[in-house]
Every structure is written in structure tokens, then in C-alpha cells.
Tab-separated table of C-alpha atoms in Angstrom:
chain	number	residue	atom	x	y	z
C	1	UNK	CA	92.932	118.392	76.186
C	2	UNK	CA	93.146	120.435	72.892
C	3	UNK	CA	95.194	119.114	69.551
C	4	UNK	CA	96.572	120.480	67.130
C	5	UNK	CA	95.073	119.273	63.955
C	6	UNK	CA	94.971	119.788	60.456
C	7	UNK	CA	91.727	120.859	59.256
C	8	UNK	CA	90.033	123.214	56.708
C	9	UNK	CA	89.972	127.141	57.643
C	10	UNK	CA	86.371	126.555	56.280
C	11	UNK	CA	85.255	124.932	59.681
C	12	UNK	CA	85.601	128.379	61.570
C	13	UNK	CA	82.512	129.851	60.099
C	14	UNK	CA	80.615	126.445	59.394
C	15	UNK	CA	77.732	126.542	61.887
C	16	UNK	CA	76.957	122.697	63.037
C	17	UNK	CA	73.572	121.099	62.408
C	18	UNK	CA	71.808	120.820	65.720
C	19	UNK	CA	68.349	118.584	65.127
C	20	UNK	CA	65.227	119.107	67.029
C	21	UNK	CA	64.910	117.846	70.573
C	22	UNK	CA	62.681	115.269	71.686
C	23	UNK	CA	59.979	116.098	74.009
C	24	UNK	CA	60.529	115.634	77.749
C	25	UNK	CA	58.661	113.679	79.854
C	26	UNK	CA	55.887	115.513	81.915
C	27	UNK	CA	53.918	113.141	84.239
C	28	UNK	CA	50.419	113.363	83.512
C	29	UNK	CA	50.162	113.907	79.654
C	30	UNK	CA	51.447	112.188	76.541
C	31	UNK	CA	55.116	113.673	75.147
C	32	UNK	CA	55.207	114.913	71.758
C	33	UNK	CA	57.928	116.069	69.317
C	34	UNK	CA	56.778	118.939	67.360
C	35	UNK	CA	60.693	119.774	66.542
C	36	UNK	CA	61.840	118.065	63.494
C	37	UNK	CA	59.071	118.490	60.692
C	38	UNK	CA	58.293	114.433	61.003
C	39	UNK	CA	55.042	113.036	59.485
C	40	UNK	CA	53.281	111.789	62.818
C	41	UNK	CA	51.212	109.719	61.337
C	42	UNK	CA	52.343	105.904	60.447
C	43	UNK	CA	53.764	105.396	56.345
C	44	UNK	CA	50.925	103.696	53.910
C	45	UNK	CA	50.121	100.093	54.208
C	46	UNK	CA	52.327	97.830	52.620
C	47	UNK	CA	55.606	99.925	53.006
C	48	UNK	CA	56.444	98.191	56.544
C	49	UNK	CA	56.298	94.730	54.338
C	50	UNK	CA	57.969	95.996	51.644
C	51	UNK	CA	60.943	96.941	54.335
C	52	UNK	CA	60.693	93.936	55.762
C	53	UNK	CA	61.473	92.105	52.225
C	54	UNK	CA	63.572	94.509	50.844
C	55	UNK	CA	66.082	93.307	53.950
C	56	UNK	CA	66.452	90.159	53.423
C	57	UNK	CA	70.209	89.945	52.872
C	58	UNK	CA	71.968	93.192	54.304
C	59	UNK	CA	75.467	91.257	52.688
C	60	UNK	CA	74.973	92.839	49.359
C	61	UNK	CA	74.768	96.687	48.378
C	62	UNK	CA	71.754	97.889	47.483
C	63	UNK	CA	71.193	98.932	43.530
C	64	UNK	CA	73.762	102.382	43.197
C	65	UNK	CA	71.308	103.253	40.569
C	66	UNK	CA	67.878	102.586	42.170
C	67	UNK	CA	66.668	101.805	38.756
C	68	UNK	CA	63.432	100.559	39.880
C	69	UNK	CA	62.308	103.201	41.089
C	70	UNK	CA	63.825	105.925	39.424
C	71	UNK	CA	61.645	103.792	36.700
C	72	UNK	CA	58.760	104.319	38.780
C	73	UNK	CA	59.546	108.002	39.718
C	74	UNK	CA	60.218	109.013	35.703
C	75	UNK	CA	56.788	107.980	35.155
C	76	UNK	CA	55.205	109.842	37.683
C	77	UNK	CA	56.621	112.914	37.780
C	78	UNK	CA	56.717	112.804	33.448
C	79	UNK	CA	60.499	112.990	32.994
C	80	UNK	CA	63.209	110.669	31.662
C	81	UNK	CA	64.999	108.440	34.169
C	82	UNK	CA	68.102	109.987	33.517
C	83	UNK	CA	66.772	113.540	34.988
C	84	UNK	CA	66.647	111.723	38.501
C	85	UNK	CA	69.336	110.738	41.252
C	86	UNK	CA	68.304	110.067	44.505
C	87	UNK	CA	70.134	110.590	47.620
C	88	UNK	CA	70.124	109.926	51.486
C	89	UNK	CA	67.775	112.272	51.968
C	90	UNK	CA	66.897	115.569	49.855
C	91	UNK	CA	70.330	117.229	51.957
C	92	UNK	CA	72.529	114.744	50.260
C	93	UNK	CA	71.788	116.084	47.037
C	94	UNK	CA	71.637	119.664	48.317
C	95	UNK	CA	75.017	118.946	49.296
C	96	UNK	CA	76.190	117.544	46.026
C	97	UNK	CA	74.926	120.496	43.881
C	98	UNK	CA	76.835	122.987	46.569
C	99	UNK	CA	79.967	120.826	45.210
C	100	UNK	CA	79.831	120.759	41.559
C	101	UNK	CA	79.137	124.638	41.689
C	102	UNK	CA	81.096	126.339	44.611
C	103	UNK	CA	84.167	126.781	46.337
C	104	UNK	CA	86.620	129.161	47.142
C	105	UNK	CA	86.108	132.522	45.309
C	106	UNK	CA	82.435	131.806	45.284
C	107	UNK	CA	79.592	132.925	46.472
C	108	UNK	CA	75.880	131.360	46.896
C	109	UNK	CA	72.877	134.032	47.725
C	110	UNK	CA	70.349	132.258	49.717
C	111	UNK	CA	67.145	133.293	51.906
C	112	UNK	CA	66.897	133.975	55.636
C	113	UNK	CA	66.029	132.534	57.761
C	114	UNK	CA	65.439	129.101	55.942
C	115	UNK	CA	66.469	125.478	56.000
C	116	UNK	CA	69.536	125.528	58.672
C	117	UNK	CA	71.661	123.153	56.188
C	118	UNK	CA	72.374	125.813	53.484
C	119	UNK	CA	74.980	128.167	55.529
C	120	UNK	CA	76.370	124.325	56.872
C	121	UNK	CA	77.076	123.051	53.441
C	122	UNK	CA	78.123	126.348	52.106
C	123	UNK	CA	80.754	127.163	54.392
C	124	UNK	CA	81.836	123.910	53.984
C	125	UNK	CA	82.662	124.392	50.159
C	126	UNK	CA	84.693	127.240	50.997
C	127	UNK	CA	82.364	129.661	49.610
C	128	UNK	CA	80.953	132.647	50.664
C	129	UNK	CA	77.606	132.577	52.299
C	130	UNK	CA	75.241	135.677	50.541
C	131	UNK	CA	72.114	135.275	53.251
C	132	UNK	CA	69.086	137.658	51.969
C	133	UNK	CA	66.691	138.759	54.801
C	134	UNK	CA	63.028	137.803	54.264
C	135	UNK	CA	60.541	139.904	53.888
C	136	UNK	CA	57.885	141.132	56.490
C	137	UNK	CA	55.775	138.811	55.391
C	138	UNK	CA	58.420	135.969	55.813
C	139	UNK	CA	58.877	135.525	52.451
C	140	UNK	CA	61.480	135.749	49.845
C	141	UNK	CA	62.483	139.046	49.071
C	142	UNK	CA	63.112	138.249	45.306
C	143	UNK	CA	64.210	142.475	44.602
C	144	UNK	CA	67.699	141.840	46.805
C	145	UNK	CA	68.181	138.164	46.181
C	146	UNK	CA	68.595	139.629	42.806
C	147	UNK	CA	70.836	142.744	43.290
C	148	UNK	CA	72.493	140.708	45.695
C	149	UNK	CA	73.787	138.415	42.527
C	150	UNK	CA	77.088	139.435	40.931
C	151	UNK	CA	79.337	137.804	38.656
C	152	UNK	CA	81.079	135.119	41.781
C	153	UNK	CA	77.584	134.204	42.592
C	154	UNK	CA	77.773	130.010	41.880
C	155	UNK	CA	74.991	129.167	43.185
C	156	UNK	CA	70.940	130.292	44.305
C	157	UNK	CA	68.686	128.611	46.903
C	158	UNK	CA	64.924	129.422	46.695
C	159	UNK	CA	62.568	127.605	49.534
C	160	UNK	CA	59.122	126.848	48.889
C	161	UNK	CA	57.167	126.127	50.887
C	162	UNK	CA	59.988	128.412	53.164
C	163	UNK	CA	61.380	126.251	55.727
C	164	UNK	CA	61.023	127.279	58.746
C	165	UNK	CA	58.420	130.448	58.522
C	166	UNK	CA	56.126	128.657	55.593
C	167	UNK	CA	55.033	130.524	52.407
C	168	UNK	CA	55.011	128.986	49.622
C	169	UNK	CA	56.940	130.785	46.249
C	170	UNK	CA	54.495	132.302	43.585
C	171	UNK	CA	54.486	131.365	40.134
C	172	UNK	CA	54.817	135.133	39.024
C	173	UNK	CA	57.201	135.998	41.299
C	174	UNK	CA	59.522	133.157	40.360
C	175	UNK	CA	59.244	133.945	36.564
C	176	UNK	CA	60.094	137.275	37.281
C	177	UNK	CA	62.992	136.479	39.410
C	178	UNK	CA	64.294	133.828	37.132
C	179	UNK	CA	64.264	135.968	34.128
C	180	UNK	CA	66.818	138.033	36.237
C	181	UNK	CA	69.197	135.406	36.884
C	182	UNK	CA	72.031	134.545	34.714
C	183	UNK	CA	71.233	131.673	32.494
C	184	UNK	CA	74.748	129.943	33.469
C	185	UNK	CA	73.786	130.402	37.635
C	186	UNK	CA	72.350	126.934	38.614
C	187	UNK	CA	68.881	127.760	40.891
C	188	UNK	CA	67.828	125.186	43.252
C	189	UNK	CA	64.091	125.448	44.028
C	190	UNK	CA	63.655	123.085	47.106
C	191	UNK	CA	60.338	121.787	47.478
C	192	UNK	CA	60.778	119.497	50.371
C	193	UNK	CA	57.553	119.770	51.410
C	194	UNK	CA	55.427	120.345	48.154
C	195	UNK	CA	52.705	118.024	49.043
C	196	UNK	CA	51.293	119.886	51.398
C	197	UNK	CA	51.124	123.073	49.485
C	198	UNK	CA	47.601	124.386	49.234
C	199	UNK	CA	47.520	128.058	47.362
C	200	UNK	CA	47.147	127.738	43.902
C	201	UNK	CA	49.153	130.695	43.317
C	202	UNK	CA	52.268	128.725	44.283
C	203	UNK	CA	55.099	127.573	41.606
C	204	UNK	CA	54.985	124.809	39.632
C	205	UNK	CA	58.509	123.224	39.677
C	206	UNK	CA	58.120	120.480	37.007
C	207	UNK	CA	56.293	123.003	34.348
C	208	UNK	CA	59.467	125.728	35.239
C	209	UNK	CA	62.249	122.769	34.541
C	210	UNK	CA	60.947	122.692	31.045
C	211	UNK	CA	61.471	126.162	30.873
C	212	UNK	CA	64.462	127.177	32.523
C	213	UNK	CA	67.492	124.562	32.079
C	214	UNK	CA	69.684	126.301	34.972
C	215	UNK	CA	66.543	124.516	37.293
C	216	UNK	CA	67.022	122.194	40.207
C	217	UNK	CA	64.223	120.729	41.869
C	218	UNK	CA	64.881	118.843	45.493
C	219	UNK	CA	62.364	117.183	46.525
C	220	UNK	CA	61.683	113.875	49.012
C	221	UNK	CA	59.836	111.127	50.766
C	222	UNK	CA	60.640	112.138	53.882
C	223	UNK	CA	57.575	114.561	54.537
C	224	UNK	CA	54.477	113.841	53.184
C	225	UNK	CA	55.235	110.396	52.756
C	226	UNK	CA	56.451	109.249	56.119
C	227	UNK	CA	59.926	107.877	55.464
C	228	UNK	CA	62.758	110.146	56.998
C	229	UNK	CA	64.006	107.636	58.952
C	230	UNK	CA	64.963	106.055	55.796
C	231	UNK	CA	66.575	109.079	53.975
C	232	UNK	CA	65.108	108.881	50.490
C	233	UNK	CA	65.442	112.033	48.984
C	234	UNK	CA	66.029	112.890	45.027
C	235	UNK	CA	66.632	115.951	42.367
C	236	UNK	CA	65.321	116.944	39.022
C	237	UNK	CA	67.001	118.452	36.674
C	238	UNK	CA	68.332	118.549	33.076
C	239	UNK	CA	70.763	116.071	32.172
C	240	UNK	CA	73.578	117.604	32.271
C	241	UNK	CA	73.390	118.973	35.906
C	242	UNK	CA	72.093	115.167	36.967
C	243	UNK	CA	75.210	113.913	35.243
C	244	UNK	CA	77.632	115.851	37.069
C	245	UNK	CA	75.698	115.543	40.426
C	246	UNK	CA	76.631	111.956	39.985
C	247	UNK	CA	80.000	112.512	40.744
C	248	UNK	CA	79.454	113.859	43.897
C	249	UNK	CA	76.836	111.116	45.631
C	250	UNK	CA	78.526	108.863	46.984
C	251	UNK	CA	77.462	105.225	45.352
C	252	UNK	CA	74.863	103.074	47.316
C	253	UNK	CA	74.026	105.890	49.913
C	254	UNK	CA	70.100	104.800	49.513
C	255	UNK	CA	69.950	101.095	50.821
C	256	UNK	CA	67.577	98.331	49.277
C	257	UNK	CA	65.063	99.136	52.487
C	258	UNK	CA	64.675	102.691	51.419
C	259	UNK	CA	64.311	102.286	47.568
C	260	UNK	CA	61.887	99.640	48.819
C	261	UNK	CA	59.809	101.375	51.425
C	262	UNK	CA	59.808	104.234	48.297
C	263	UNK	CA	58.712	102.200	45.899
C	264	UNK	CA	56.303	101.271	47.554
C	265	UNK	CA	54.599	104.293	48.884
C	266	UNK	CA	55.478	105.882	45.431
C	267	UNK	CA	52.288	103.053	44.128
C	268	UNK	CA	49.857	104.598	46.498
C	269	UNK	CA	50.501	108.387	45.944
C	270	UNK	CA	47.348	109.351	45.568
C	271	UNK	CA	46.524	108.380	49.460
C	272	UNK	CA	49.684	110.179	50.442
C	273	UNK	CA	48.695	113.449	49.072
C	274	UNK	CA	45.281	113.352	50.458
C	275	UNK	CA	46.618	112.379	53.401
C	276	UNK	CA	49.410	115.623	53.318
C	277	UNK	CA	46.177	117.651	52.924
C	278	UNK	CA	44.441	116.433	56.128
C	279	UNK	CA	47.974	117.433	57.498
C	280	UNK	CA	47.341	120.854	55.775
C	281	UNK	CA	44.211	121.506	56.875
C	282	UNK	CA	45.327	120.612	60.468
C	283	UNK	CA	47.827	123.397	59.977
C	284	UNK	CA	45.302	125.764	58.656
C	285	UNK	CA	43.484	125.476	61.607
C	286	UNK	CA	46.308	125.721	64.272
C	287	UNK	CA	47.127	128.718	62.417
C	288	UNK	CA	43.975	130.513	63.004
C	289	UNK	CA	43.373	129.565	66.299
C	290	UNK	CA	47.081	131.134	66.957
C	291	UNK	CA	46.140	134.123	65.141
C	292	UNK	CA	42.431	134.868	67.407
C	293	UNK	CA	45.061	134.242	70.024
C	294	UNK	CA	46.505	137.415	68.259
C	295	UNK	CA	50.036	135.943	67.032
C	296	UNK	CA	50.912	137.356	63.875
C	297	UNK	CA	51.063	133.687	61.788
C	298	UNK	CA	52.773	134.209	58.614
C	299	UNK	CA	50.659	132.347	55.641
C	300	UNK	CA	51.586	128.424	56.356
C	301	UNK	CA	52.185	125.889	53.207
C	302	UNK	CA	54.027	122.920	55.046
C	303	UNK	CA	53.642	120.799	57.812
C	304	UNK	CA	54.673	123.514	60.121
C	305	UNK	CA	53.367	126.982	61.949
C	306	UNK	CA	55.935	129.903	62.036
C	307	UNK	CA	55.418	131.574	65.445
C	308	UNK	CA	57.784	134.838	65.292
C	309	UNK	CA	57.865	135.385	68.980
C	310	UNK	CA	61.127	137.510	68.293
C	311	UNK	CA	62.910	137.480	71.580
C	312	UNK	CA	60.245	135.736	73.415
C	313	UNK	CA	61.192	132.649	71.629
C	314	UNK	CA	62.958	130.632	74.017
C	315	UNK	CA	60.621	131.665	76.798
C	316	UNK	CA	57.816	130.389	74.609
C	317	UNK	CA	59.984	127.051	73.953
C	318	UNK	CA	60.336	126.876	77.723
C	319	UNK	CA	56.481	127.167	78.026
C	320	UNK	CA	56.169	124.226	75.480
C	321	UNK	CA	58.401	121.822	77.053
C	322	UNK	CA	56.687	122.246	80.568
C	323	UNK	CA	53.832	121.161	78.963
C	324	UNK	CA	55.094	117.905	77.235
C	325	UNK	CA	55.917	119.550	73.765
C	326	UNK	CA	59.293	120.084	71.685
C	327	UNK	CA	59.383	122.775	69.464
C	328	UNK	CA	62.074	124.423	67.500
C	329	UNK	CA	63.681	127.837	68.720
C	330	UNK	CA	65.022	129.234	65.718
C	331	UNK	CA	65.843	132.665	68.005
C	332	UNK	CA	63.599	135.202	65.938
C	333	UNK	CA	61.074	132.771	66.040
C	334	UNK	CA	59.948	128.848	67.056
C	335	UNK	CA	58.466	126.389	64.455
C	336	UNK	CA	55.661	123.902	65.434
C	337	UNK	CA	55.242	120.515	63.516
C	338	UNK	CA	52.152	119.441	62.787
C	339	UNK	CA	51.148	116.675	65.333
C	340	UNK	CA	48.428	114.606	66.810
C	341	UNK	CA	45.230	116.672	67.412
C	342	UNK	CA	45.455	116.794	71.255
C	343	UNK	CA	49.192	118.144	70.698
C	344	UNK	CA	47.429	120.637	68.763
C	345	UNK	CA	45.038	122.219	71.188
C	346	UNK	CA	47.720	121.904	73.678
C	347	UNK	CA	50.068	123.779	72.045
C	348	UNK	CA	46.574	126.424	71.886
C	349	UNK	CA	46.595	126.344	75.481
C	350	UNK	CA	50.320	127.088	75.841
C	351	UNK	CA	49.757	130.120	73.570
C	352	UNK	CA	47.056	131.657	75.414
C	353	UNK	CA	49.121	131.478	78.764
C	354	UNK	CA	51.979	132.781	77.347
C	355	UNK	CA	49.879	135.781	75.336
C	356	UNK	CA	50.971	136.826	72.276
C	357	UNK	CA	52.059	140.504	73.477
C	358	UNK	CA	55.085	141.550	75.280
């Protein structure tokens, strides 16, 4: 039965979020979701207590603040507290700086393809969605993100590592693009998954915020450090952007479980990011076995393997599921989360019966 309701014009060209599908059940092996860009492994010890504490009495809202650990976060990342505010995940305060800088009359230039949320939340604001094709290489293509700026542009999204095809963004390449953009056009650099980021050539987010005060860094614990059922994600940025981001978070979105569980895992950093490099250097490998298979694997830096099987993608997701796996059909191409190590060579296996030629 259809209605006839008031809503925003906005919502006929706002795309809906569809998240990754679990794996189905195939008898005989163990399911596995490679879909959603989870950390398979289990968070750090101590975390699962800290949760456990932190929940005590679910009566009272949790800090709106999160002073503790901003506290905690200042003095690891070497900022002031009040360049931090965390969110319910890394898209809340995507979502917030898409509000305090664009609307109607607007327009935000963004790459593509990348992290499905940015067309969402754009078209949402009313303004108008600028998408800039990657490069062959799956990459940014910094030349027409550039040209493709004019004086309506409110907004710029840059991906690194690239969500979903993987390259990482280069320190000289961002310079060089940055120095192009207006000074009063806010640039978000999201680095979702930074801590599995292995070329040294790539950007260095916290060094470029010093540098360039139209800078927003998004970053997050749910990747590396195991937590995105918890939704604990945060920005960094100058004052004055992290002061009128506040307006748009809505108070006590990150509970006293997920400031705890961050806290917490925040105190044994160091074992997360060696930890994010054994995930790395499972990647590395699944990428060259994919590539003897002779798939044309663009350079991986997350906890993902772009597969651009073009038109053959859903046929290659089909192959996947029969064998136990979710994977994520993006249509030009399917993404594969890093997983367990027997999800790993069966996801080889599924790639050498399907072939990597037409």
C-alpha cells in the first residue's frame, strides 16, 4: 500500500547503505565473512574486561565528552584534547563534517569508486555529488579531482588507504594536490584503515594537519583494533573545525562500553599495530598468489584485496559463496577481507576455477 508522505526531494538520488552479507552455510567447510572489512581476529586482552566493567550500570549516559580517553588519545597521537571528537564510528563524524559544510547549492568532489557512505551522506545534505573516476591504477586521480573543484565545491574526500580497491595516498601527491585546493575548502583525508598501511611513500596525516589547517583526519578503532561492533570512531582537526563538528554529533552517541573497550586497547597499541601488520602481510600474500593466478591486483594497503573482475563480478561472488565465502560485489569489481588463513587459500582455489580471463 503506498502513502503519501512528506519527505526530502533529497531521498530520490540518496543511494541506501547495503552492508556485506554473511557467508552461507555450505556443509562440509567452515563459513566465513570476507564482506565487511572486520578484524577476524579477537580484540587485545583486557578489552573484553574492560567491557564487562565499563557496563555496570546501563541507567546513566555515558561521558558526552569521553574525556578519558580523548586524554589518552591527545597523548598519543601528539595533539591537544580539544582537536578530538569521537563518534559512533568514523561515519558519524564523516557525516557531521558533510553537515557543517554542505547543502543545497553545494557541491562535494569525491573519488570513485570508494567508501559507499560518501554519495549516501551527500545526497542527503542536499548537495551535489562531484564523483571523480580513479585512475587505472585504482587510485586517485588528483589532476581532475582538482579541475573538477569550482567555486560551490564545500567539501573534498580523499581515501587512503582507498576503500574498496586499496592504495594508499602518496605524500607528494597529496602536497601537490593540496597546494591546489582553496585554503577555505575543508579536505577530509580518511584513514580508516591506516594501521595497516605498509609503503613508506604513503601520507602522513598528523605531520599534514600541522601544515594545512583546512585538514580533517577520520580515523577509528574499528579496523585494526577489533572494535566495530562498538562504533568508536574519531576526527582530527584544528579547533575550529572540531568546534563546529560538535554541533552536529549528537551527545552520548559513544556509550561507556565503547570509550572503555577503547581505552583500553588504546594502552596496548603497540600489539595492535604489529598485529595490523601480520594482517598486512597476510594481504600481501593473497595478493600475489591472485596475481600468478594472473588477476590484475591493484597495490593493496588495508585489510582488503581489490579483485576488478569488471563484469565477471557477481559470477565470481557466486563462485565464493558456493564455496562458504562472502565477499563484496561492488559491480566493477569484488573486495575480499582479510580472514583466517584457510579462508585464504580457499578463496585461491576459487580463483583458479573461476580463471582470471574472460
Amino acid at each position: 500500500m503506498s502513502q503519501n508522505l512528506r519527505l526530502r526531494s533529497a531521498l530520490s538520488d540518496t543511494p541506501a547503505y547495503v552492508p556485506g552479507k554473511p557467508a552461507a552455510p555450505v556443509a562440509g567447510v567452515t563459513a566465513h565473512k570476507l564482506s565487511s572489512n572486520e578484524n577476524h581476529l579477537p580484540p587485545m586482552p583486557g578489552v573484553i574486561e574492560a567491557i564487562a566493567k565499563a557496563a555496570g550500570n546501563p541507567a546513566l549516559y555515558p561521558d558526552p565528552g569521553a574525556h578519558r580517553l580523548t586524554t589518552a588519545l591527545a597523548a598519543h597521537l601528539g595533539v591537544e584534547p580539544h582537536q578530538l571528537i569521537f563518534g559512533a564510528g568514523a561515519s558519524e563524524t564523516l557525516a557531521a563534517i558533510i553537515h557543517i559544510t554542505s547543502g543545497e547549492g553545494t557541491n562535494v568532489v569525491y573519488p570513485w569508486p570508494s567508501f559507499e557512505m560518501y554519495p549516501q551522506l551527500i545526497s542527503l545534505s542536499g548537495a551535489q555529488k562531484r564523483p571523480v573516476e580513479l585512475t587505472g591504477s585504482a587510485e586517485h586521480d588528483f589532476a581532475a579531482m582538482a579541475a573538477a573543484i569550482d567555486d560551490q565545491t564545500s567539501l573534498v574526500l580523499l581515501c587512503s588507504p582507498n576503500n574498496p580497491t586499496g592504495p594508499a595516498i602518496a605524500q607528494d601527491a597529496f602536497d601537490d594536490f593540496m597546494y591546489r585546493v582553496p585554503s577555505d575548502v575543508i579536505v577530509v583525508l580518511d584513514q580508516a584503515y591506516l594501521e595497516f598501511v605498509t609503503a613508506e611513500s604513503a601520507v602522513d596525516g598528523l605531520d599534514a594537519l600541522e601544515r594545512y589547517p583546512n585538514l580533517v583526519l577520520i580515523r577509528t578503532f574499528s579496523k585494526a583494533h577489533g572494535l566495530a561492533g562498538l562504533r568508536v570512531g574519531f576526527a582530527v582537526a584544528s579547533p575550529t573545525i572540531i568546534h563546529e563538528m560538535r554541533k552536529a554529533i549528537a551527545p552520548f552517541s559513544v556509550t561507556d562500553m565503547a570509550q572503555a573497550a577503547a581505552e583500553e586497547s588504546l594502552a596496548r597499541v603497540a600489539d595492535v599495530e604489529v598485529r595490523a601488520k601480520g594482517i598486512a602481510a597476510a594481504r600481501d600474500e593473497l595478493a600475489a598468489r591472485l596475481r600468478e593466478l594472473g588477476f590484475d591486483i591493484p597495490d593493496a594497503q588495508g585489510n582488503f584485496v581489490w579483485v576488478p573482475a569488471g563484469a565477471r563480478s557477481a559470477d565470481f561472488e557466486a563462485a565464493c559463496r558456493e564455496a562458504g565465502l562472502s565477499v563484496r560485489n561492488l559491480g566493477s569489481g569484488v573486495r575480499v577481507s582479510i580472514g583466517p588463513d584457510e579462508a585464504m587459500d580457499r578463496i585461491v582455489d576459487v580463483a583458479r576455477r573461476f580463471g582470471a580471463q574472460e
